[in-house]
Structures are given as structure tokens and as C-alpha cells.
Amino acid sequence: MPLRMELLVCGGTGCQASNSNKVLEVLRQGIKEANLQDEVRVLMTGCFGFCEKGPIVKVMPDNIFYVEVDEESARKIVAEHVIKGRIVEEKIYKEPKTEERLPEQSSIPFYKKQIRIALRNCGKIDPENINEYIAADGYMALARVLTEMTPEEVIDIVKRSGLRGRGGGGFPTGLKWEATRKSKGDVKYVICNADEGDPGAFMDRSILEGDPH
Amino acid sequence: MIKSIEELKQIRDKYKDVLQNREAEENKIRILVGMATCGIAAGARDTINAIVDEVHKENINNAVVVQTGCMGFCYAEPTVEVRFPGKSPVLYGKVDAERGREIVRRHVKKGEVISEWVLKG
């Protein structure tokens, strides 16, 4: 039977530190007790980016974004929202100035001006399931590069794209690839440095955790 | 191991609808099923599961099925509302599993409103 509802629980480090693992467990337990496990699924996704308001639970396709969910409100989300279709009002983000409740992620000021590019799959796919990444067009560019393009074409297109490194230097990626191609040697190594030395910088880690393929 | 772009595309297409619920934010047809106590008592759970199943079977990828609370039409439960983007919603009453499937096939897929089942306020 196809699933009719999914509860996406943020598994980013911030949300895990504020107990999202327990929230996930309570949601799963509640859904099992209601005998809805074949219709409703709870899964852990990568970071939603709104760590200060975590743990985040997003209900889809209803498109309801819950913030600061604890064990008690997780039980309430199952009893009210999942079973009866009633939104748990007090866990909807409240805009501090207007005190308006904003149930949709896209209407929250924090998200309103964001267009997620590198992080587009974070908070959407199950990072531990490669098929979900492929379903979101994952590896399609790589497959084209390997089967349809020459190395020179790849370098040229990356150069023209304007793609740059995401560190402070912002080095043009195409130039880097061109230099590595021209350098001598039969065997070349790719070293992936995903360390984040800056305190409070979570961008690479968010990708590795939430969209690792 | 994946050896060709065709193989990769096959996997993508096979799992595409896994993400359908999660891409529900914009420009999709919404099928709302009343799942308050009155709805559930009248069999809305069978209705919603039949609708979800039919959407899946008919390969409809521009529609999502959402449950809602009580709309005040308790006498006509289960109720199902079909919302096309930019059009006024259509509310159906007494929708059992079979009617639910037909609403998916005729209204959602072909755009035909089944007027004899429409609830008149």
C-alpha cells in the first residue's frame, strides 16, 4: 500500500542534541499503537537549518511544519494530527512580531528568502537510502559526464558555469579541475576535505549528514 | 552496480513516487479527506487509503492526498474535497472507497466534476 503520510523528523546535530531521536521514537510508537504503520511513515532526514527552533517535525503532504517538538507534543501530533487531521496549533511557528502562526515552512521569514541549492535535498530525503537520492535526480549529472562527455567538455562547462569552492577563497572549480588535468602523473587522487574548522559552521556537515551521496 | 545512464533512469523512475508526498508544496492538485471522528466513523480511513492507492495505480504524479479535520458536514461523511490550483474547490459527500476511486479516475485525472455527488451547502 502506498503511504499517505510521512513525518520527517530532523536528524541534524542541533535537533538531535535537543532530543529528536526520542521524538522519532515516540512518533513511531504512537503510530504503531494506532495501527497506522502501513499508511504513515516516520523517517529521519538531514538538517532543516532551523536548529534554534528544533526539534523540527514536518508532516507531508499536509505541509505542516512543527517546531520545538518534545515527547509530549509528539504524542499529541499522533493523537490529533495523524489520527484526526487536526493541526496541533501550539507547535506551529509563531512569528515573534505579529504573533501569527505560520504552518507552512515556506511562509516562515527564516525560509522565505532562501533558495536552497546545495542543500536542496536536506530535510527531504532519507540520507541512508540511496534510491531516494537517485529519485531526486541524484547521480544523473555524473552519469552524463561519464557516458556522454569528454574531460575537456566537462572542464569547459564547469568553468562557464561559474562554480566556485564553498570555502572563504571561492576558487573557481573549473580552473582547479583544468590544473589537475594538466598536471603530470598517471594516477591522480581526489582528497575530500569536509572538515569545518570554523566554530558554528555547519554547511559541509549538513550536506554530509543530510544528502551524503 | 549501475552500468549505464538507462539503468540509473530506471531506478529513478522506480522510486520517483517515494518523494511525491514530500514535494507537495506547490502547484499540485490536493485531494482532502475529512478525517475527524465523524469521518472516521463513517469509513473515511477506507476512503483515504483507496484514494491514495488509486492515485498511485493511475500514475498520477501531480496530486497529493491530505487528511483534514471536520468541515461541519458530519451527516455527509466521508467528505472529499478536490482542489485544482487556481480553481474553486469541489466538495463531495458520502464518498466510500469505490466513489473515492472514481473521483480520482474521473475528476482528478480527467478534470470531470461528478456533479451528482457534489455536496451543496
Short mmCIF file of C-alpha atoms in Angstrom, two decimals:
data_model
loop_
_atom_site.label_atom_id
_atom_site.label_comp_id
_atom_site.label_asym_id
_atom_site.label_seq_id
_atom_site.Cartn_x
_atom_site.Cartn_y
_atom_site.Cartn_z
CA MET A 1 0.00 0.00 0.00
CA PRO A 2 1.38 3.43 -0.89
CA LEU A 3 2.00 5.72 2.06
CA ARG A 4 -0.46 8.53 2.61
CA MET A 5 1.54 10.49 5.13
CA GLU A 6 5.14 10.97 6.14
CA LEU A 7 6.56 12.60 9.23
CA LEU A 8 10.02 13.96 8.58
CA VAL A 9 11.98 14.30 11.78
CA CYS A 10 15.11 16.43 11.64
CA GLY A 11 18.19 14.38 12.41
CA GLY A 12 20.65 17.26 12.21
CA THR A 13 23.08 17.61 15.07
CA GLY A 14 21.20 20.56 16.58
CA CYS A 15 17.89 18.72 16.65
CA GLN A 16 19.48 15.51 17.89
CA ALA A 17 21.04 17.50 20.73
CA SER A 18 17.56 18.70 21.63
CA ASN A 19 16.26 15.13 21.68
CA SER A 20 14.87 14.48 18.19
CA ASN A 21 15.84 10.80 18.49
CA LYS A 22 13.39 10.42 21.34
CA VAL A 23 10.75 12.36 19.40
CA LEU A 24 11.19 9.96 16.49
CA GLU A 25 10.79 7.00 18.80
CA VAL A 26 7.62 8.42 20.40
CA LEU A 27 6.10 9.18 16.97
CA ARG A 28 6.87 5.67 15.69
CA GLN A 29 5.48 4.11 18.84
CA GLY A 30 2.28 6.17 18.64
CA ILE A 31 1.74 5.28 15.00
CA LYS A 32 2.25 1.62 15.75
CA GLU A 33 -0.21 1.76 18.63
CA ALA A 34 -2.78 3.34 16.31
CA ASN A 35 -2.05 0.55 13.84
CA LEU A 36 -1.21 3.03 11.11
CA GLN A 37 2.30 1.84 10.31
CA ASP A 38 1.33 0.72 6.80
CA GLU A 39 -0.14 4.13 5.92
CA VAL A 40 2.02 6.58 7.80
CA ARG A 41 5.80 6.56 7.97
CA VAL A 42 8.19 8.34 10.28
CA LEU A 43 11.68 8.94 8.97
CA MET A 44 14.75 10.84 9.97
CA THR A 45 16.09 13.36 7.47
CA GLY A 46 19.02 15.72 7.37
CA CYS A 47 19.14 19.23 8.76
CA PHE A 48 16.34 21.72 8.11
CA GLY A 49 18.63 24.57 9.13
CA PHE A 50 16.28 25.98 11.74
CA CYS A 51 18.20 24.45 14.66
CA GLU A 52 17.22 27.16 17.14
CA LYS A 53 13.60 26.01 16.85
CA GLY A 54 14.33 22.28 16.88
CA PRO A 55 13.42 19.53 17.07
CA ILE A 56 11.62 20.04 13.76
CA VAL A 57 8.93 17.66 12.54
CA LYS A 58 7.45 18.25 9.09
CA VAL A 59 4.24 16.48 8.09
CA MET A 60 3.85 15.77 4.39
CA PRO A 61 1.91 16.08 2.12
CA ASP A 62 -0.06 18.22 4.57
CA ASN A 63 2.89 20.62 4.51
CA ILE A 64 2.74 21.43 8.21
CA PHE A 65 5.94 22.45 9.91
CA TYR A 66 6.16 21.81 13.66
CA VAL A 67 8.84 23.39 15.83
CA GLU A 68 10.23 22.63 19.31
CA VAL A 69 8.61 19.22 19.39
CA ASP A 70 9.16 17.30 22.62
CA GLU A 71 7.91 13.88 23.70
CA GLU A 72 4.60 15.19 24.93
CA SER A 73 3.83 17.16 21.80
CA ALA A 74 4.95 14.22 19.65
CA ARG A 75 2.24 12.14 21.30
CA LYS A 76 -0.20 14.95 20.63
CA ILE A 77 0.80 15.17 16.97
CA VAL A 78 -0.05 11.49 16.58
CA ALA A 79 -3.32 11.69 18.50
CA GLU A 80 -4.56 14.91 16.90
CA HIS A 81 -2.90 15.45 13.54
CA VAL A 82 -2.14 11.94 12.32
CA ILE A 83 -5.31 10.30 13.56
CA LYS A 84 -7.87 13.12 13.39
CA GLY A 85 -6.46 15.60 10.91
CA ARG A 86 -6.36 18.43 13.45
CA ILE A 87 -3.27 20.61 13.50
CA VAL A 88 -1.51 20.96 16.85
CA GLU A 89 -1.68 24.74 16.89
CA GLU A 90 0.73 25.41 19.78
CA LYS A 91 3.62 23.72 17.98
CA ILE A 92 3.28 25.81 14.83
CA TYR A 93 5.93 28.50 14.44
CA LYS A 94 4.77 31.82 15.83
CA GLU A 95 6.09 34.95 14.16
CA PRO A 96 7.50 36.96 17.09
CA LYS A 97 6.37 40.38 15.87
CA THR A 98 2.86 39.67 14.62
CA GLU A 99 2.27 36.58 16.83
CA GLU A 100 0.79 34.95 13.75
CA ARG A 101 1.08 31.16 13.47
CA LEU A 102 2.75 30.11 10.22
CA PRO A 103 2.13 26.43 9.47
CA GLU A 104 3.98 26.28 6.16
CA GLN A 105 7.74 26.18 6.07
CA SER A 106 7.91 28.49 3.06
CA SER A 107 6.00 31.28 4.80
CA ILE A 108 8.35 31.44 7.81
CA PRO A 109 10.58 34.53 7.46
CA PHE A 110 13.72 32.44 8.05
CA TYR A 111 12.97 30.39 4.92
CA LYS A 112 11.16 32.99 2.86
CA LYS A 113 14.27 34.45 1.26
CA GLN A 114 16.14 31.19 0.91
CA ILE A 115 16.65 29.23 -2.26
CA ARG A 116 18.36 26.03 -1.33
CA ILE A 117 20.73 24.78 -3.98
CA ALA A 118 23.45 22.59 -2.48
CA LEU A 119 21.17 21.80 0.46
CA ARG A 120 18.00 21.19 -1.55
CA ASN A 121 17.68 17.54 -0.53
CA CYS A 122 18.46 18.16 3.13
CA GLY A 123 15.34 17.62 5.16
CA LYS A 124 13.62 15.99 2.20
CA ILE A 125 15.25 12.64 1.55
CA ASP A 126 16.25 9.77 3.79
CA PRO A 127 20.04 10.17 3.76
CA GLU A 128 20.54 6.47 4.38
CA ASN A 129 18.59 5.38 1.32
CA ILE A 130 20.47 5.83 -1.95
CA ASN A 131 17.32 5.24 -4.00
CA GLU A 132 15.74 8.39 -2.63
CA TYR A 133 18.76 10.38 -3.77
CA ILE A 134 18.53 8.82 -7.22
CA ALA A 135 14.78 9.57 -7.27
CA ALA A 136 15.70 13.23 -6.72
CA ASP A 137 17.82 13.08 -9.92
CA GLY A 138 20.95 12.13 -7.99
CA TYR A 139 24.00 10.93 -9.96
CA MET A 140 22.32 11.97 -13.22
CA ALA A 141 24.97 14.60 -13.97
CA LEU A 142 27.76 12.18 -13.16
CA ALA A 143 26.23 9.53 -15.41
CA ARG A 144 26.09 12.02 -18.28
CA VAL A 145 29.65 13.12 -17.69
CA LEU A 146 30.95 9.56 -17.71
CA THR A 147 28.97 8.36 -20.71
CA GLU A 148 28.44 11.35 -22.98
CA MET A 149 31.14 13.95 -22.43
CA THR A 150 34.88 14.32 -22.85
CA PRO A 151 37.02 15.57 -19.94
CA GLU A 152 37.63 18.84 -21.85
CA GLU A 153 33.90 19.42 -22.29
CA VAL A 154 33.36 18.85 -18.58
CA ILE A 155 36.05 21.31 -17.61
CA ASP A 156 34.73 23.86 -20.06
CA ILE A 157 31.15 23.63 -18.86
CA VAL A 158 32.19 23.86 -15.20
CA LYS A 159 34.35 26.89 -16.00
CA ARG A 160 31.49 28.59 -17.80
CA SER A 161 29.06 27.77 -15.01
CA GLY A 162 30.98 30.00 -12.63
CA LEU A 163 31.01 27.30 -9.96
CA ARG A 164 33.36 28.11 -7.10
CA GLY A 165 34.62 26.46 -3.97
CA ARG A 166 32.43 26.98 -0.94
CA GLY A 167 35.28 27.98 1.36
CA GLY A 168 36.33 31.55 2.00
CA GLY A 169 38.65 31.64 -1.02
CA GLY A 170 35.93 30.81 -3.54
CA PHE A 171 38.41 29.33 -6.00
CA PRO A 172 36.90 28.70 -9.47
CA THR A 173 36.22 24.96 -9.70
CA GLY A 174 36.75 24.72 -13.46
CA LEU A 175 40.22 26.23 -13.20
CA LYS A 176 41.10 23.80 -10.43
CA TRP A 177 39.96 20.83 -12.50
CA GLU A 178 41.85 22.08 -15.52
CA ALA A 179 45.06 22.44 -13.48
CA THR A 180 44.72 18.94 -12.03
CA ARG A 181 44.10 17.50 -15.51
CA LYS A 182 47.19 19.22 -16.91
CA SER A 183 49.48 18.19 -14.08
CA LYS A 184 51.75 15.22 -14.72
CA GLY A 185 51.23 11.73 -13.37
CA ASP A 186 49.30 8.57 -14.30
CA VAL A 187 47.44 8.16 -11.05
CA LYS A 188 45.61 11.08 -9.53
CA TYR A 189 43.94 11.22 -6.16
CA VAL A 190 40.88 13.10 -5.04
CA ILE A 191 41.07 14.13 -1.43
CA CYS A 192 37.76 15.23 0.00
CA ASN A 193 38.19 17.67 2.82
CA ALA A 194 34.92 18.06 4.62
CA ASP A 195 36.30 19.38 7.85
CA GLU A 196 34.87 22.54 9.24
CA GLY A 197 37.32 24.34 11.40
CA ASP A 198 35.22 27.45 11.97
CA PRO A 199 33.16 27.32 15.11
CA GLY A 200 29.45 27.10 14.33
CA ALA A 201 29.95 26.44 10.61
CA PHE A 202 27.67 23.58 9.66
CA MET A 203 27.33 23.71 5.87
CA ASP A 204 29.54 20.82 4.80
CA ARG A 205 28.49 18.69 7.70
CA SER A 206 24.84 19.34 6.93
CA ILE A 207 25.36 18.05 3.40
CA LEU A 208 27.33 15.02 4.51
CA GLU A 209 24.71 14.11 7.06
CA GLY A 210 21.59 15.00 5.13
CA ASP A 211 22.49 14.32 1.49
CA PRO A 212 25.62 12.21 1.59
CA HIS A 213 25.76 10.57 -1.81
CA MET B 1 26.43 -1.92 -9.85
CA ILE B 2 24.82 0.65 -12.13
CA LYS B 3 26.46 0.47 -15.54
CA SER B 4 24.55 2.87 -17.76
CA ILE B 5 22.51 6.04 -17.69
CA GLU B 6 19.44 3.99 -18.67
CA GLU B 7 19.85 1.82 -15.62
CA LEU B 8 20.14 4.89 -13.44
CA LYS B 9 16.99 6.35 -15.02
CA GLN B 10 15.12 3.12 -14.35
CA ILE B 11 15.98 3.33 -10.66
CA ARG B 12 14.98 6.98 -10.61
CA ASP B 13 11.61 6.25 -12.18
CA LYS B 14 11.00 3.30 -9.91
CA TYR B 15 11.49 5.39 -6.79
CA LYS B 16 10.12 8.69 -8.10
CA ASP B 17 6.81 8.43 -6.28
CA VAL B 18 8.59 7.86 -2.96
CA LEU B 19 9.16 11.60 -2.97
CA GLN B 20 5.72 12.59 -4.21
CA ASN B 21 4.30 13.31 -0.75
CA ARG B 22 7.33 15.36 0.12
CA GLU B 23 7.10 17.57 -2.95
CA ALA B 24 3.57 18.64 -2.14
CA GLU B 25 4.27 22.31 -1.64
CA GLU B 26 3.48 23.96 -4.93
CA ASN B 27 1.02 23.70 -7.78
CA LYS B 28 -0.38 20.31 -7.09
CA ILE B 29 -3.92 19.09 -7.08
CA ARG B 30 -4.93 18.50 -3.48
CA ILE B 31 -7.44 15.83 -2.52
CA LEU B 32 -8.62 16.47 1.02
CA VAL B 33 -10.34 13.76 3.00
CA GLY B 34 -12.21 14.66 6.20
CA MET B 35 -10.71 12.50 8.91
CA ALA B 36 -12.33 13.84 12.08
CA THR B 37 -14.24 11.49 14.39
CA CYS B 38 -17.35 11.76 12.21
CA GLY B 39 -15.37 10.96 9.07
CA ILE B 40 -13.53 8.03 10.60
CA ALA B 41 -16.80 6.62 12.00
CA ALA B 42 -18.29 6.78 8.51
CA GLY B 43 -15.35 4.92 6.97
CA ALA B 44 -13.01 7.72 5.88
CA ARG B 45 -9.97 5.57 6.51
CA ASP B 46 -11.03 3.12 3.83
CA THR B 47 -11.80 6.05 1.56
CA ILE B 48 -8.43 7.75 2.01
CA ASN B 49 -6.49 4.54 1.53
CA ALA B 50 -8.48 3.73 -1.60
CA ILE B 51 -7.81 7.23 -2.97
CA VAL B 52 -4.08 7.02 -2.19
CA ASP B 53 -3.98 3.62 -3.85
CA GLU B 54 -5.85 4.80 -6.95
CA VAL B 55 -3.62 7.89 -7.36
CA HIS B 56 -0.68 5.51 -7.25
CA LYS B 57 -2.21 3.00 -9.66
CA GLU B 58 -3.21 5.64 -12.19
CA ASN B 59 0.33 7.05 -12.08
CA ILE B 60 -0.94 10.49 -11.22
CA ASN B 61 2.07 12.49 -10.10
CA ASN B 62 0.57 15.98 -9.82
CA ALA B 63 -1.81 15.25 -6.95
CA VAL B 64 -1.45 14.69 -3.24
CA VAL B 65 -3.91 13.27 -0.75
CA VAL B 66 -4.22 15.13 2.51
CA GLN B 67 -6.43 14.49 5.51
CA THR B 68 -8.32 17.33 7.14
CA GLY B 69 -10.50 17.80 10.19
CA CYS B 70 -14.26 18.19 10.42
CA MET B 71 -15.81 20.58 7.92
CA GLY B 72 -19.24 20.54 9.57
CA PHE B 73 -20.84 18.17 7.10
CA CYS B 74 -20.96 15.28 9.56
CA TYR B 75 -24.18 13.94 8.02
CA ALA B 76 -22.48 13.53 4.67
CA GLU B 77 -19.21 11.92 5.74
CA PRO B 78 -16.87 10.77 4.42
CA THR B 79 -16.32 14.03 2.60
CA VAL B 80 -13.69 14.57 -0.06
CA GLU B 81 -12.64 17.93 -1.45
CA VAL B 82 -10.77 18.26 -4.74
CA ARG B 83 -8.73 21.41 -5.22
CA PHE B 84 -7.12 22.24 -8.51
CA PRO B 85 -4.64 25.13 -8.27
CA GLY B 86 -6.39 28.38 -9.11
CA LYS B 87 -9.88 26.85 -9.23
CA SER B 88 -12.65 26.78 -6.65
CA PRO B 89 -12.70 23.60 -4.60
CA VAL B 90 -15.30 20.89 -5.22
CA LEU B 91 -16.71 19.08 -2.19
CA TYR B 92 -18.12 15.58 -2.45
CA GLY B 93 -20.24 13.83 0.17
CA LYS B 94 -20.74 10.21 1.22
CA VAL B 95 -17.59 9.09 -0.51
CA ASP B 96 -16.89 5.43 0.13
CA ALA B 97 -13.82 3.65 -1.21
CA GLU B 98 -15.38 2.97 -4.62
CA ARG B 99 -16.61 6.55 -5.08
CA GLY B 100 -13.18 7.72 -3.96
CA ARG B 101 -11.52 5.71 -6.71
CA GLU B 102 -13.94 7.05 -9.28
CA ILE B 103 -13.32 10.64 -8.19
CA VAL B 104 -9.61 10.02 -8.77
CA ARG B 105 -10.17 8.48 -12.20
CA ARG B 106 -12.71 10.99 -13.49
CA HIS B 107 -12.21 14.27 -11.66
CA VAL B 108 -8.53 14.26 -10.71
CA LYS B 109 -7.28 12.55 -13.85
CA LYS B 110 -9.67 13.89 -16.46
CA GLY B 111 -10.99 17.06 -14.84
CA GLU B 112 -14.61 15.94 -14.94
CA VAL B 113 -16.67 17.07 -11.93
CA ILE B 114 -19.10 14.32 -10.89
CA SER B 115 -22.00 16.62 -10.13
CA GLU B 116 -24.40 14.07 -8.65
CA TRP B 117 -22.04 13.51 -5.70
CA VAL B 118 -21.22 17.16 -5.10
CA LEU B 119 -22.38 18.46 -1.72
CA LYS B 120 -24.48 21.56 -1.90
CA GLY B 121 -24.04 23.76 1.18
#
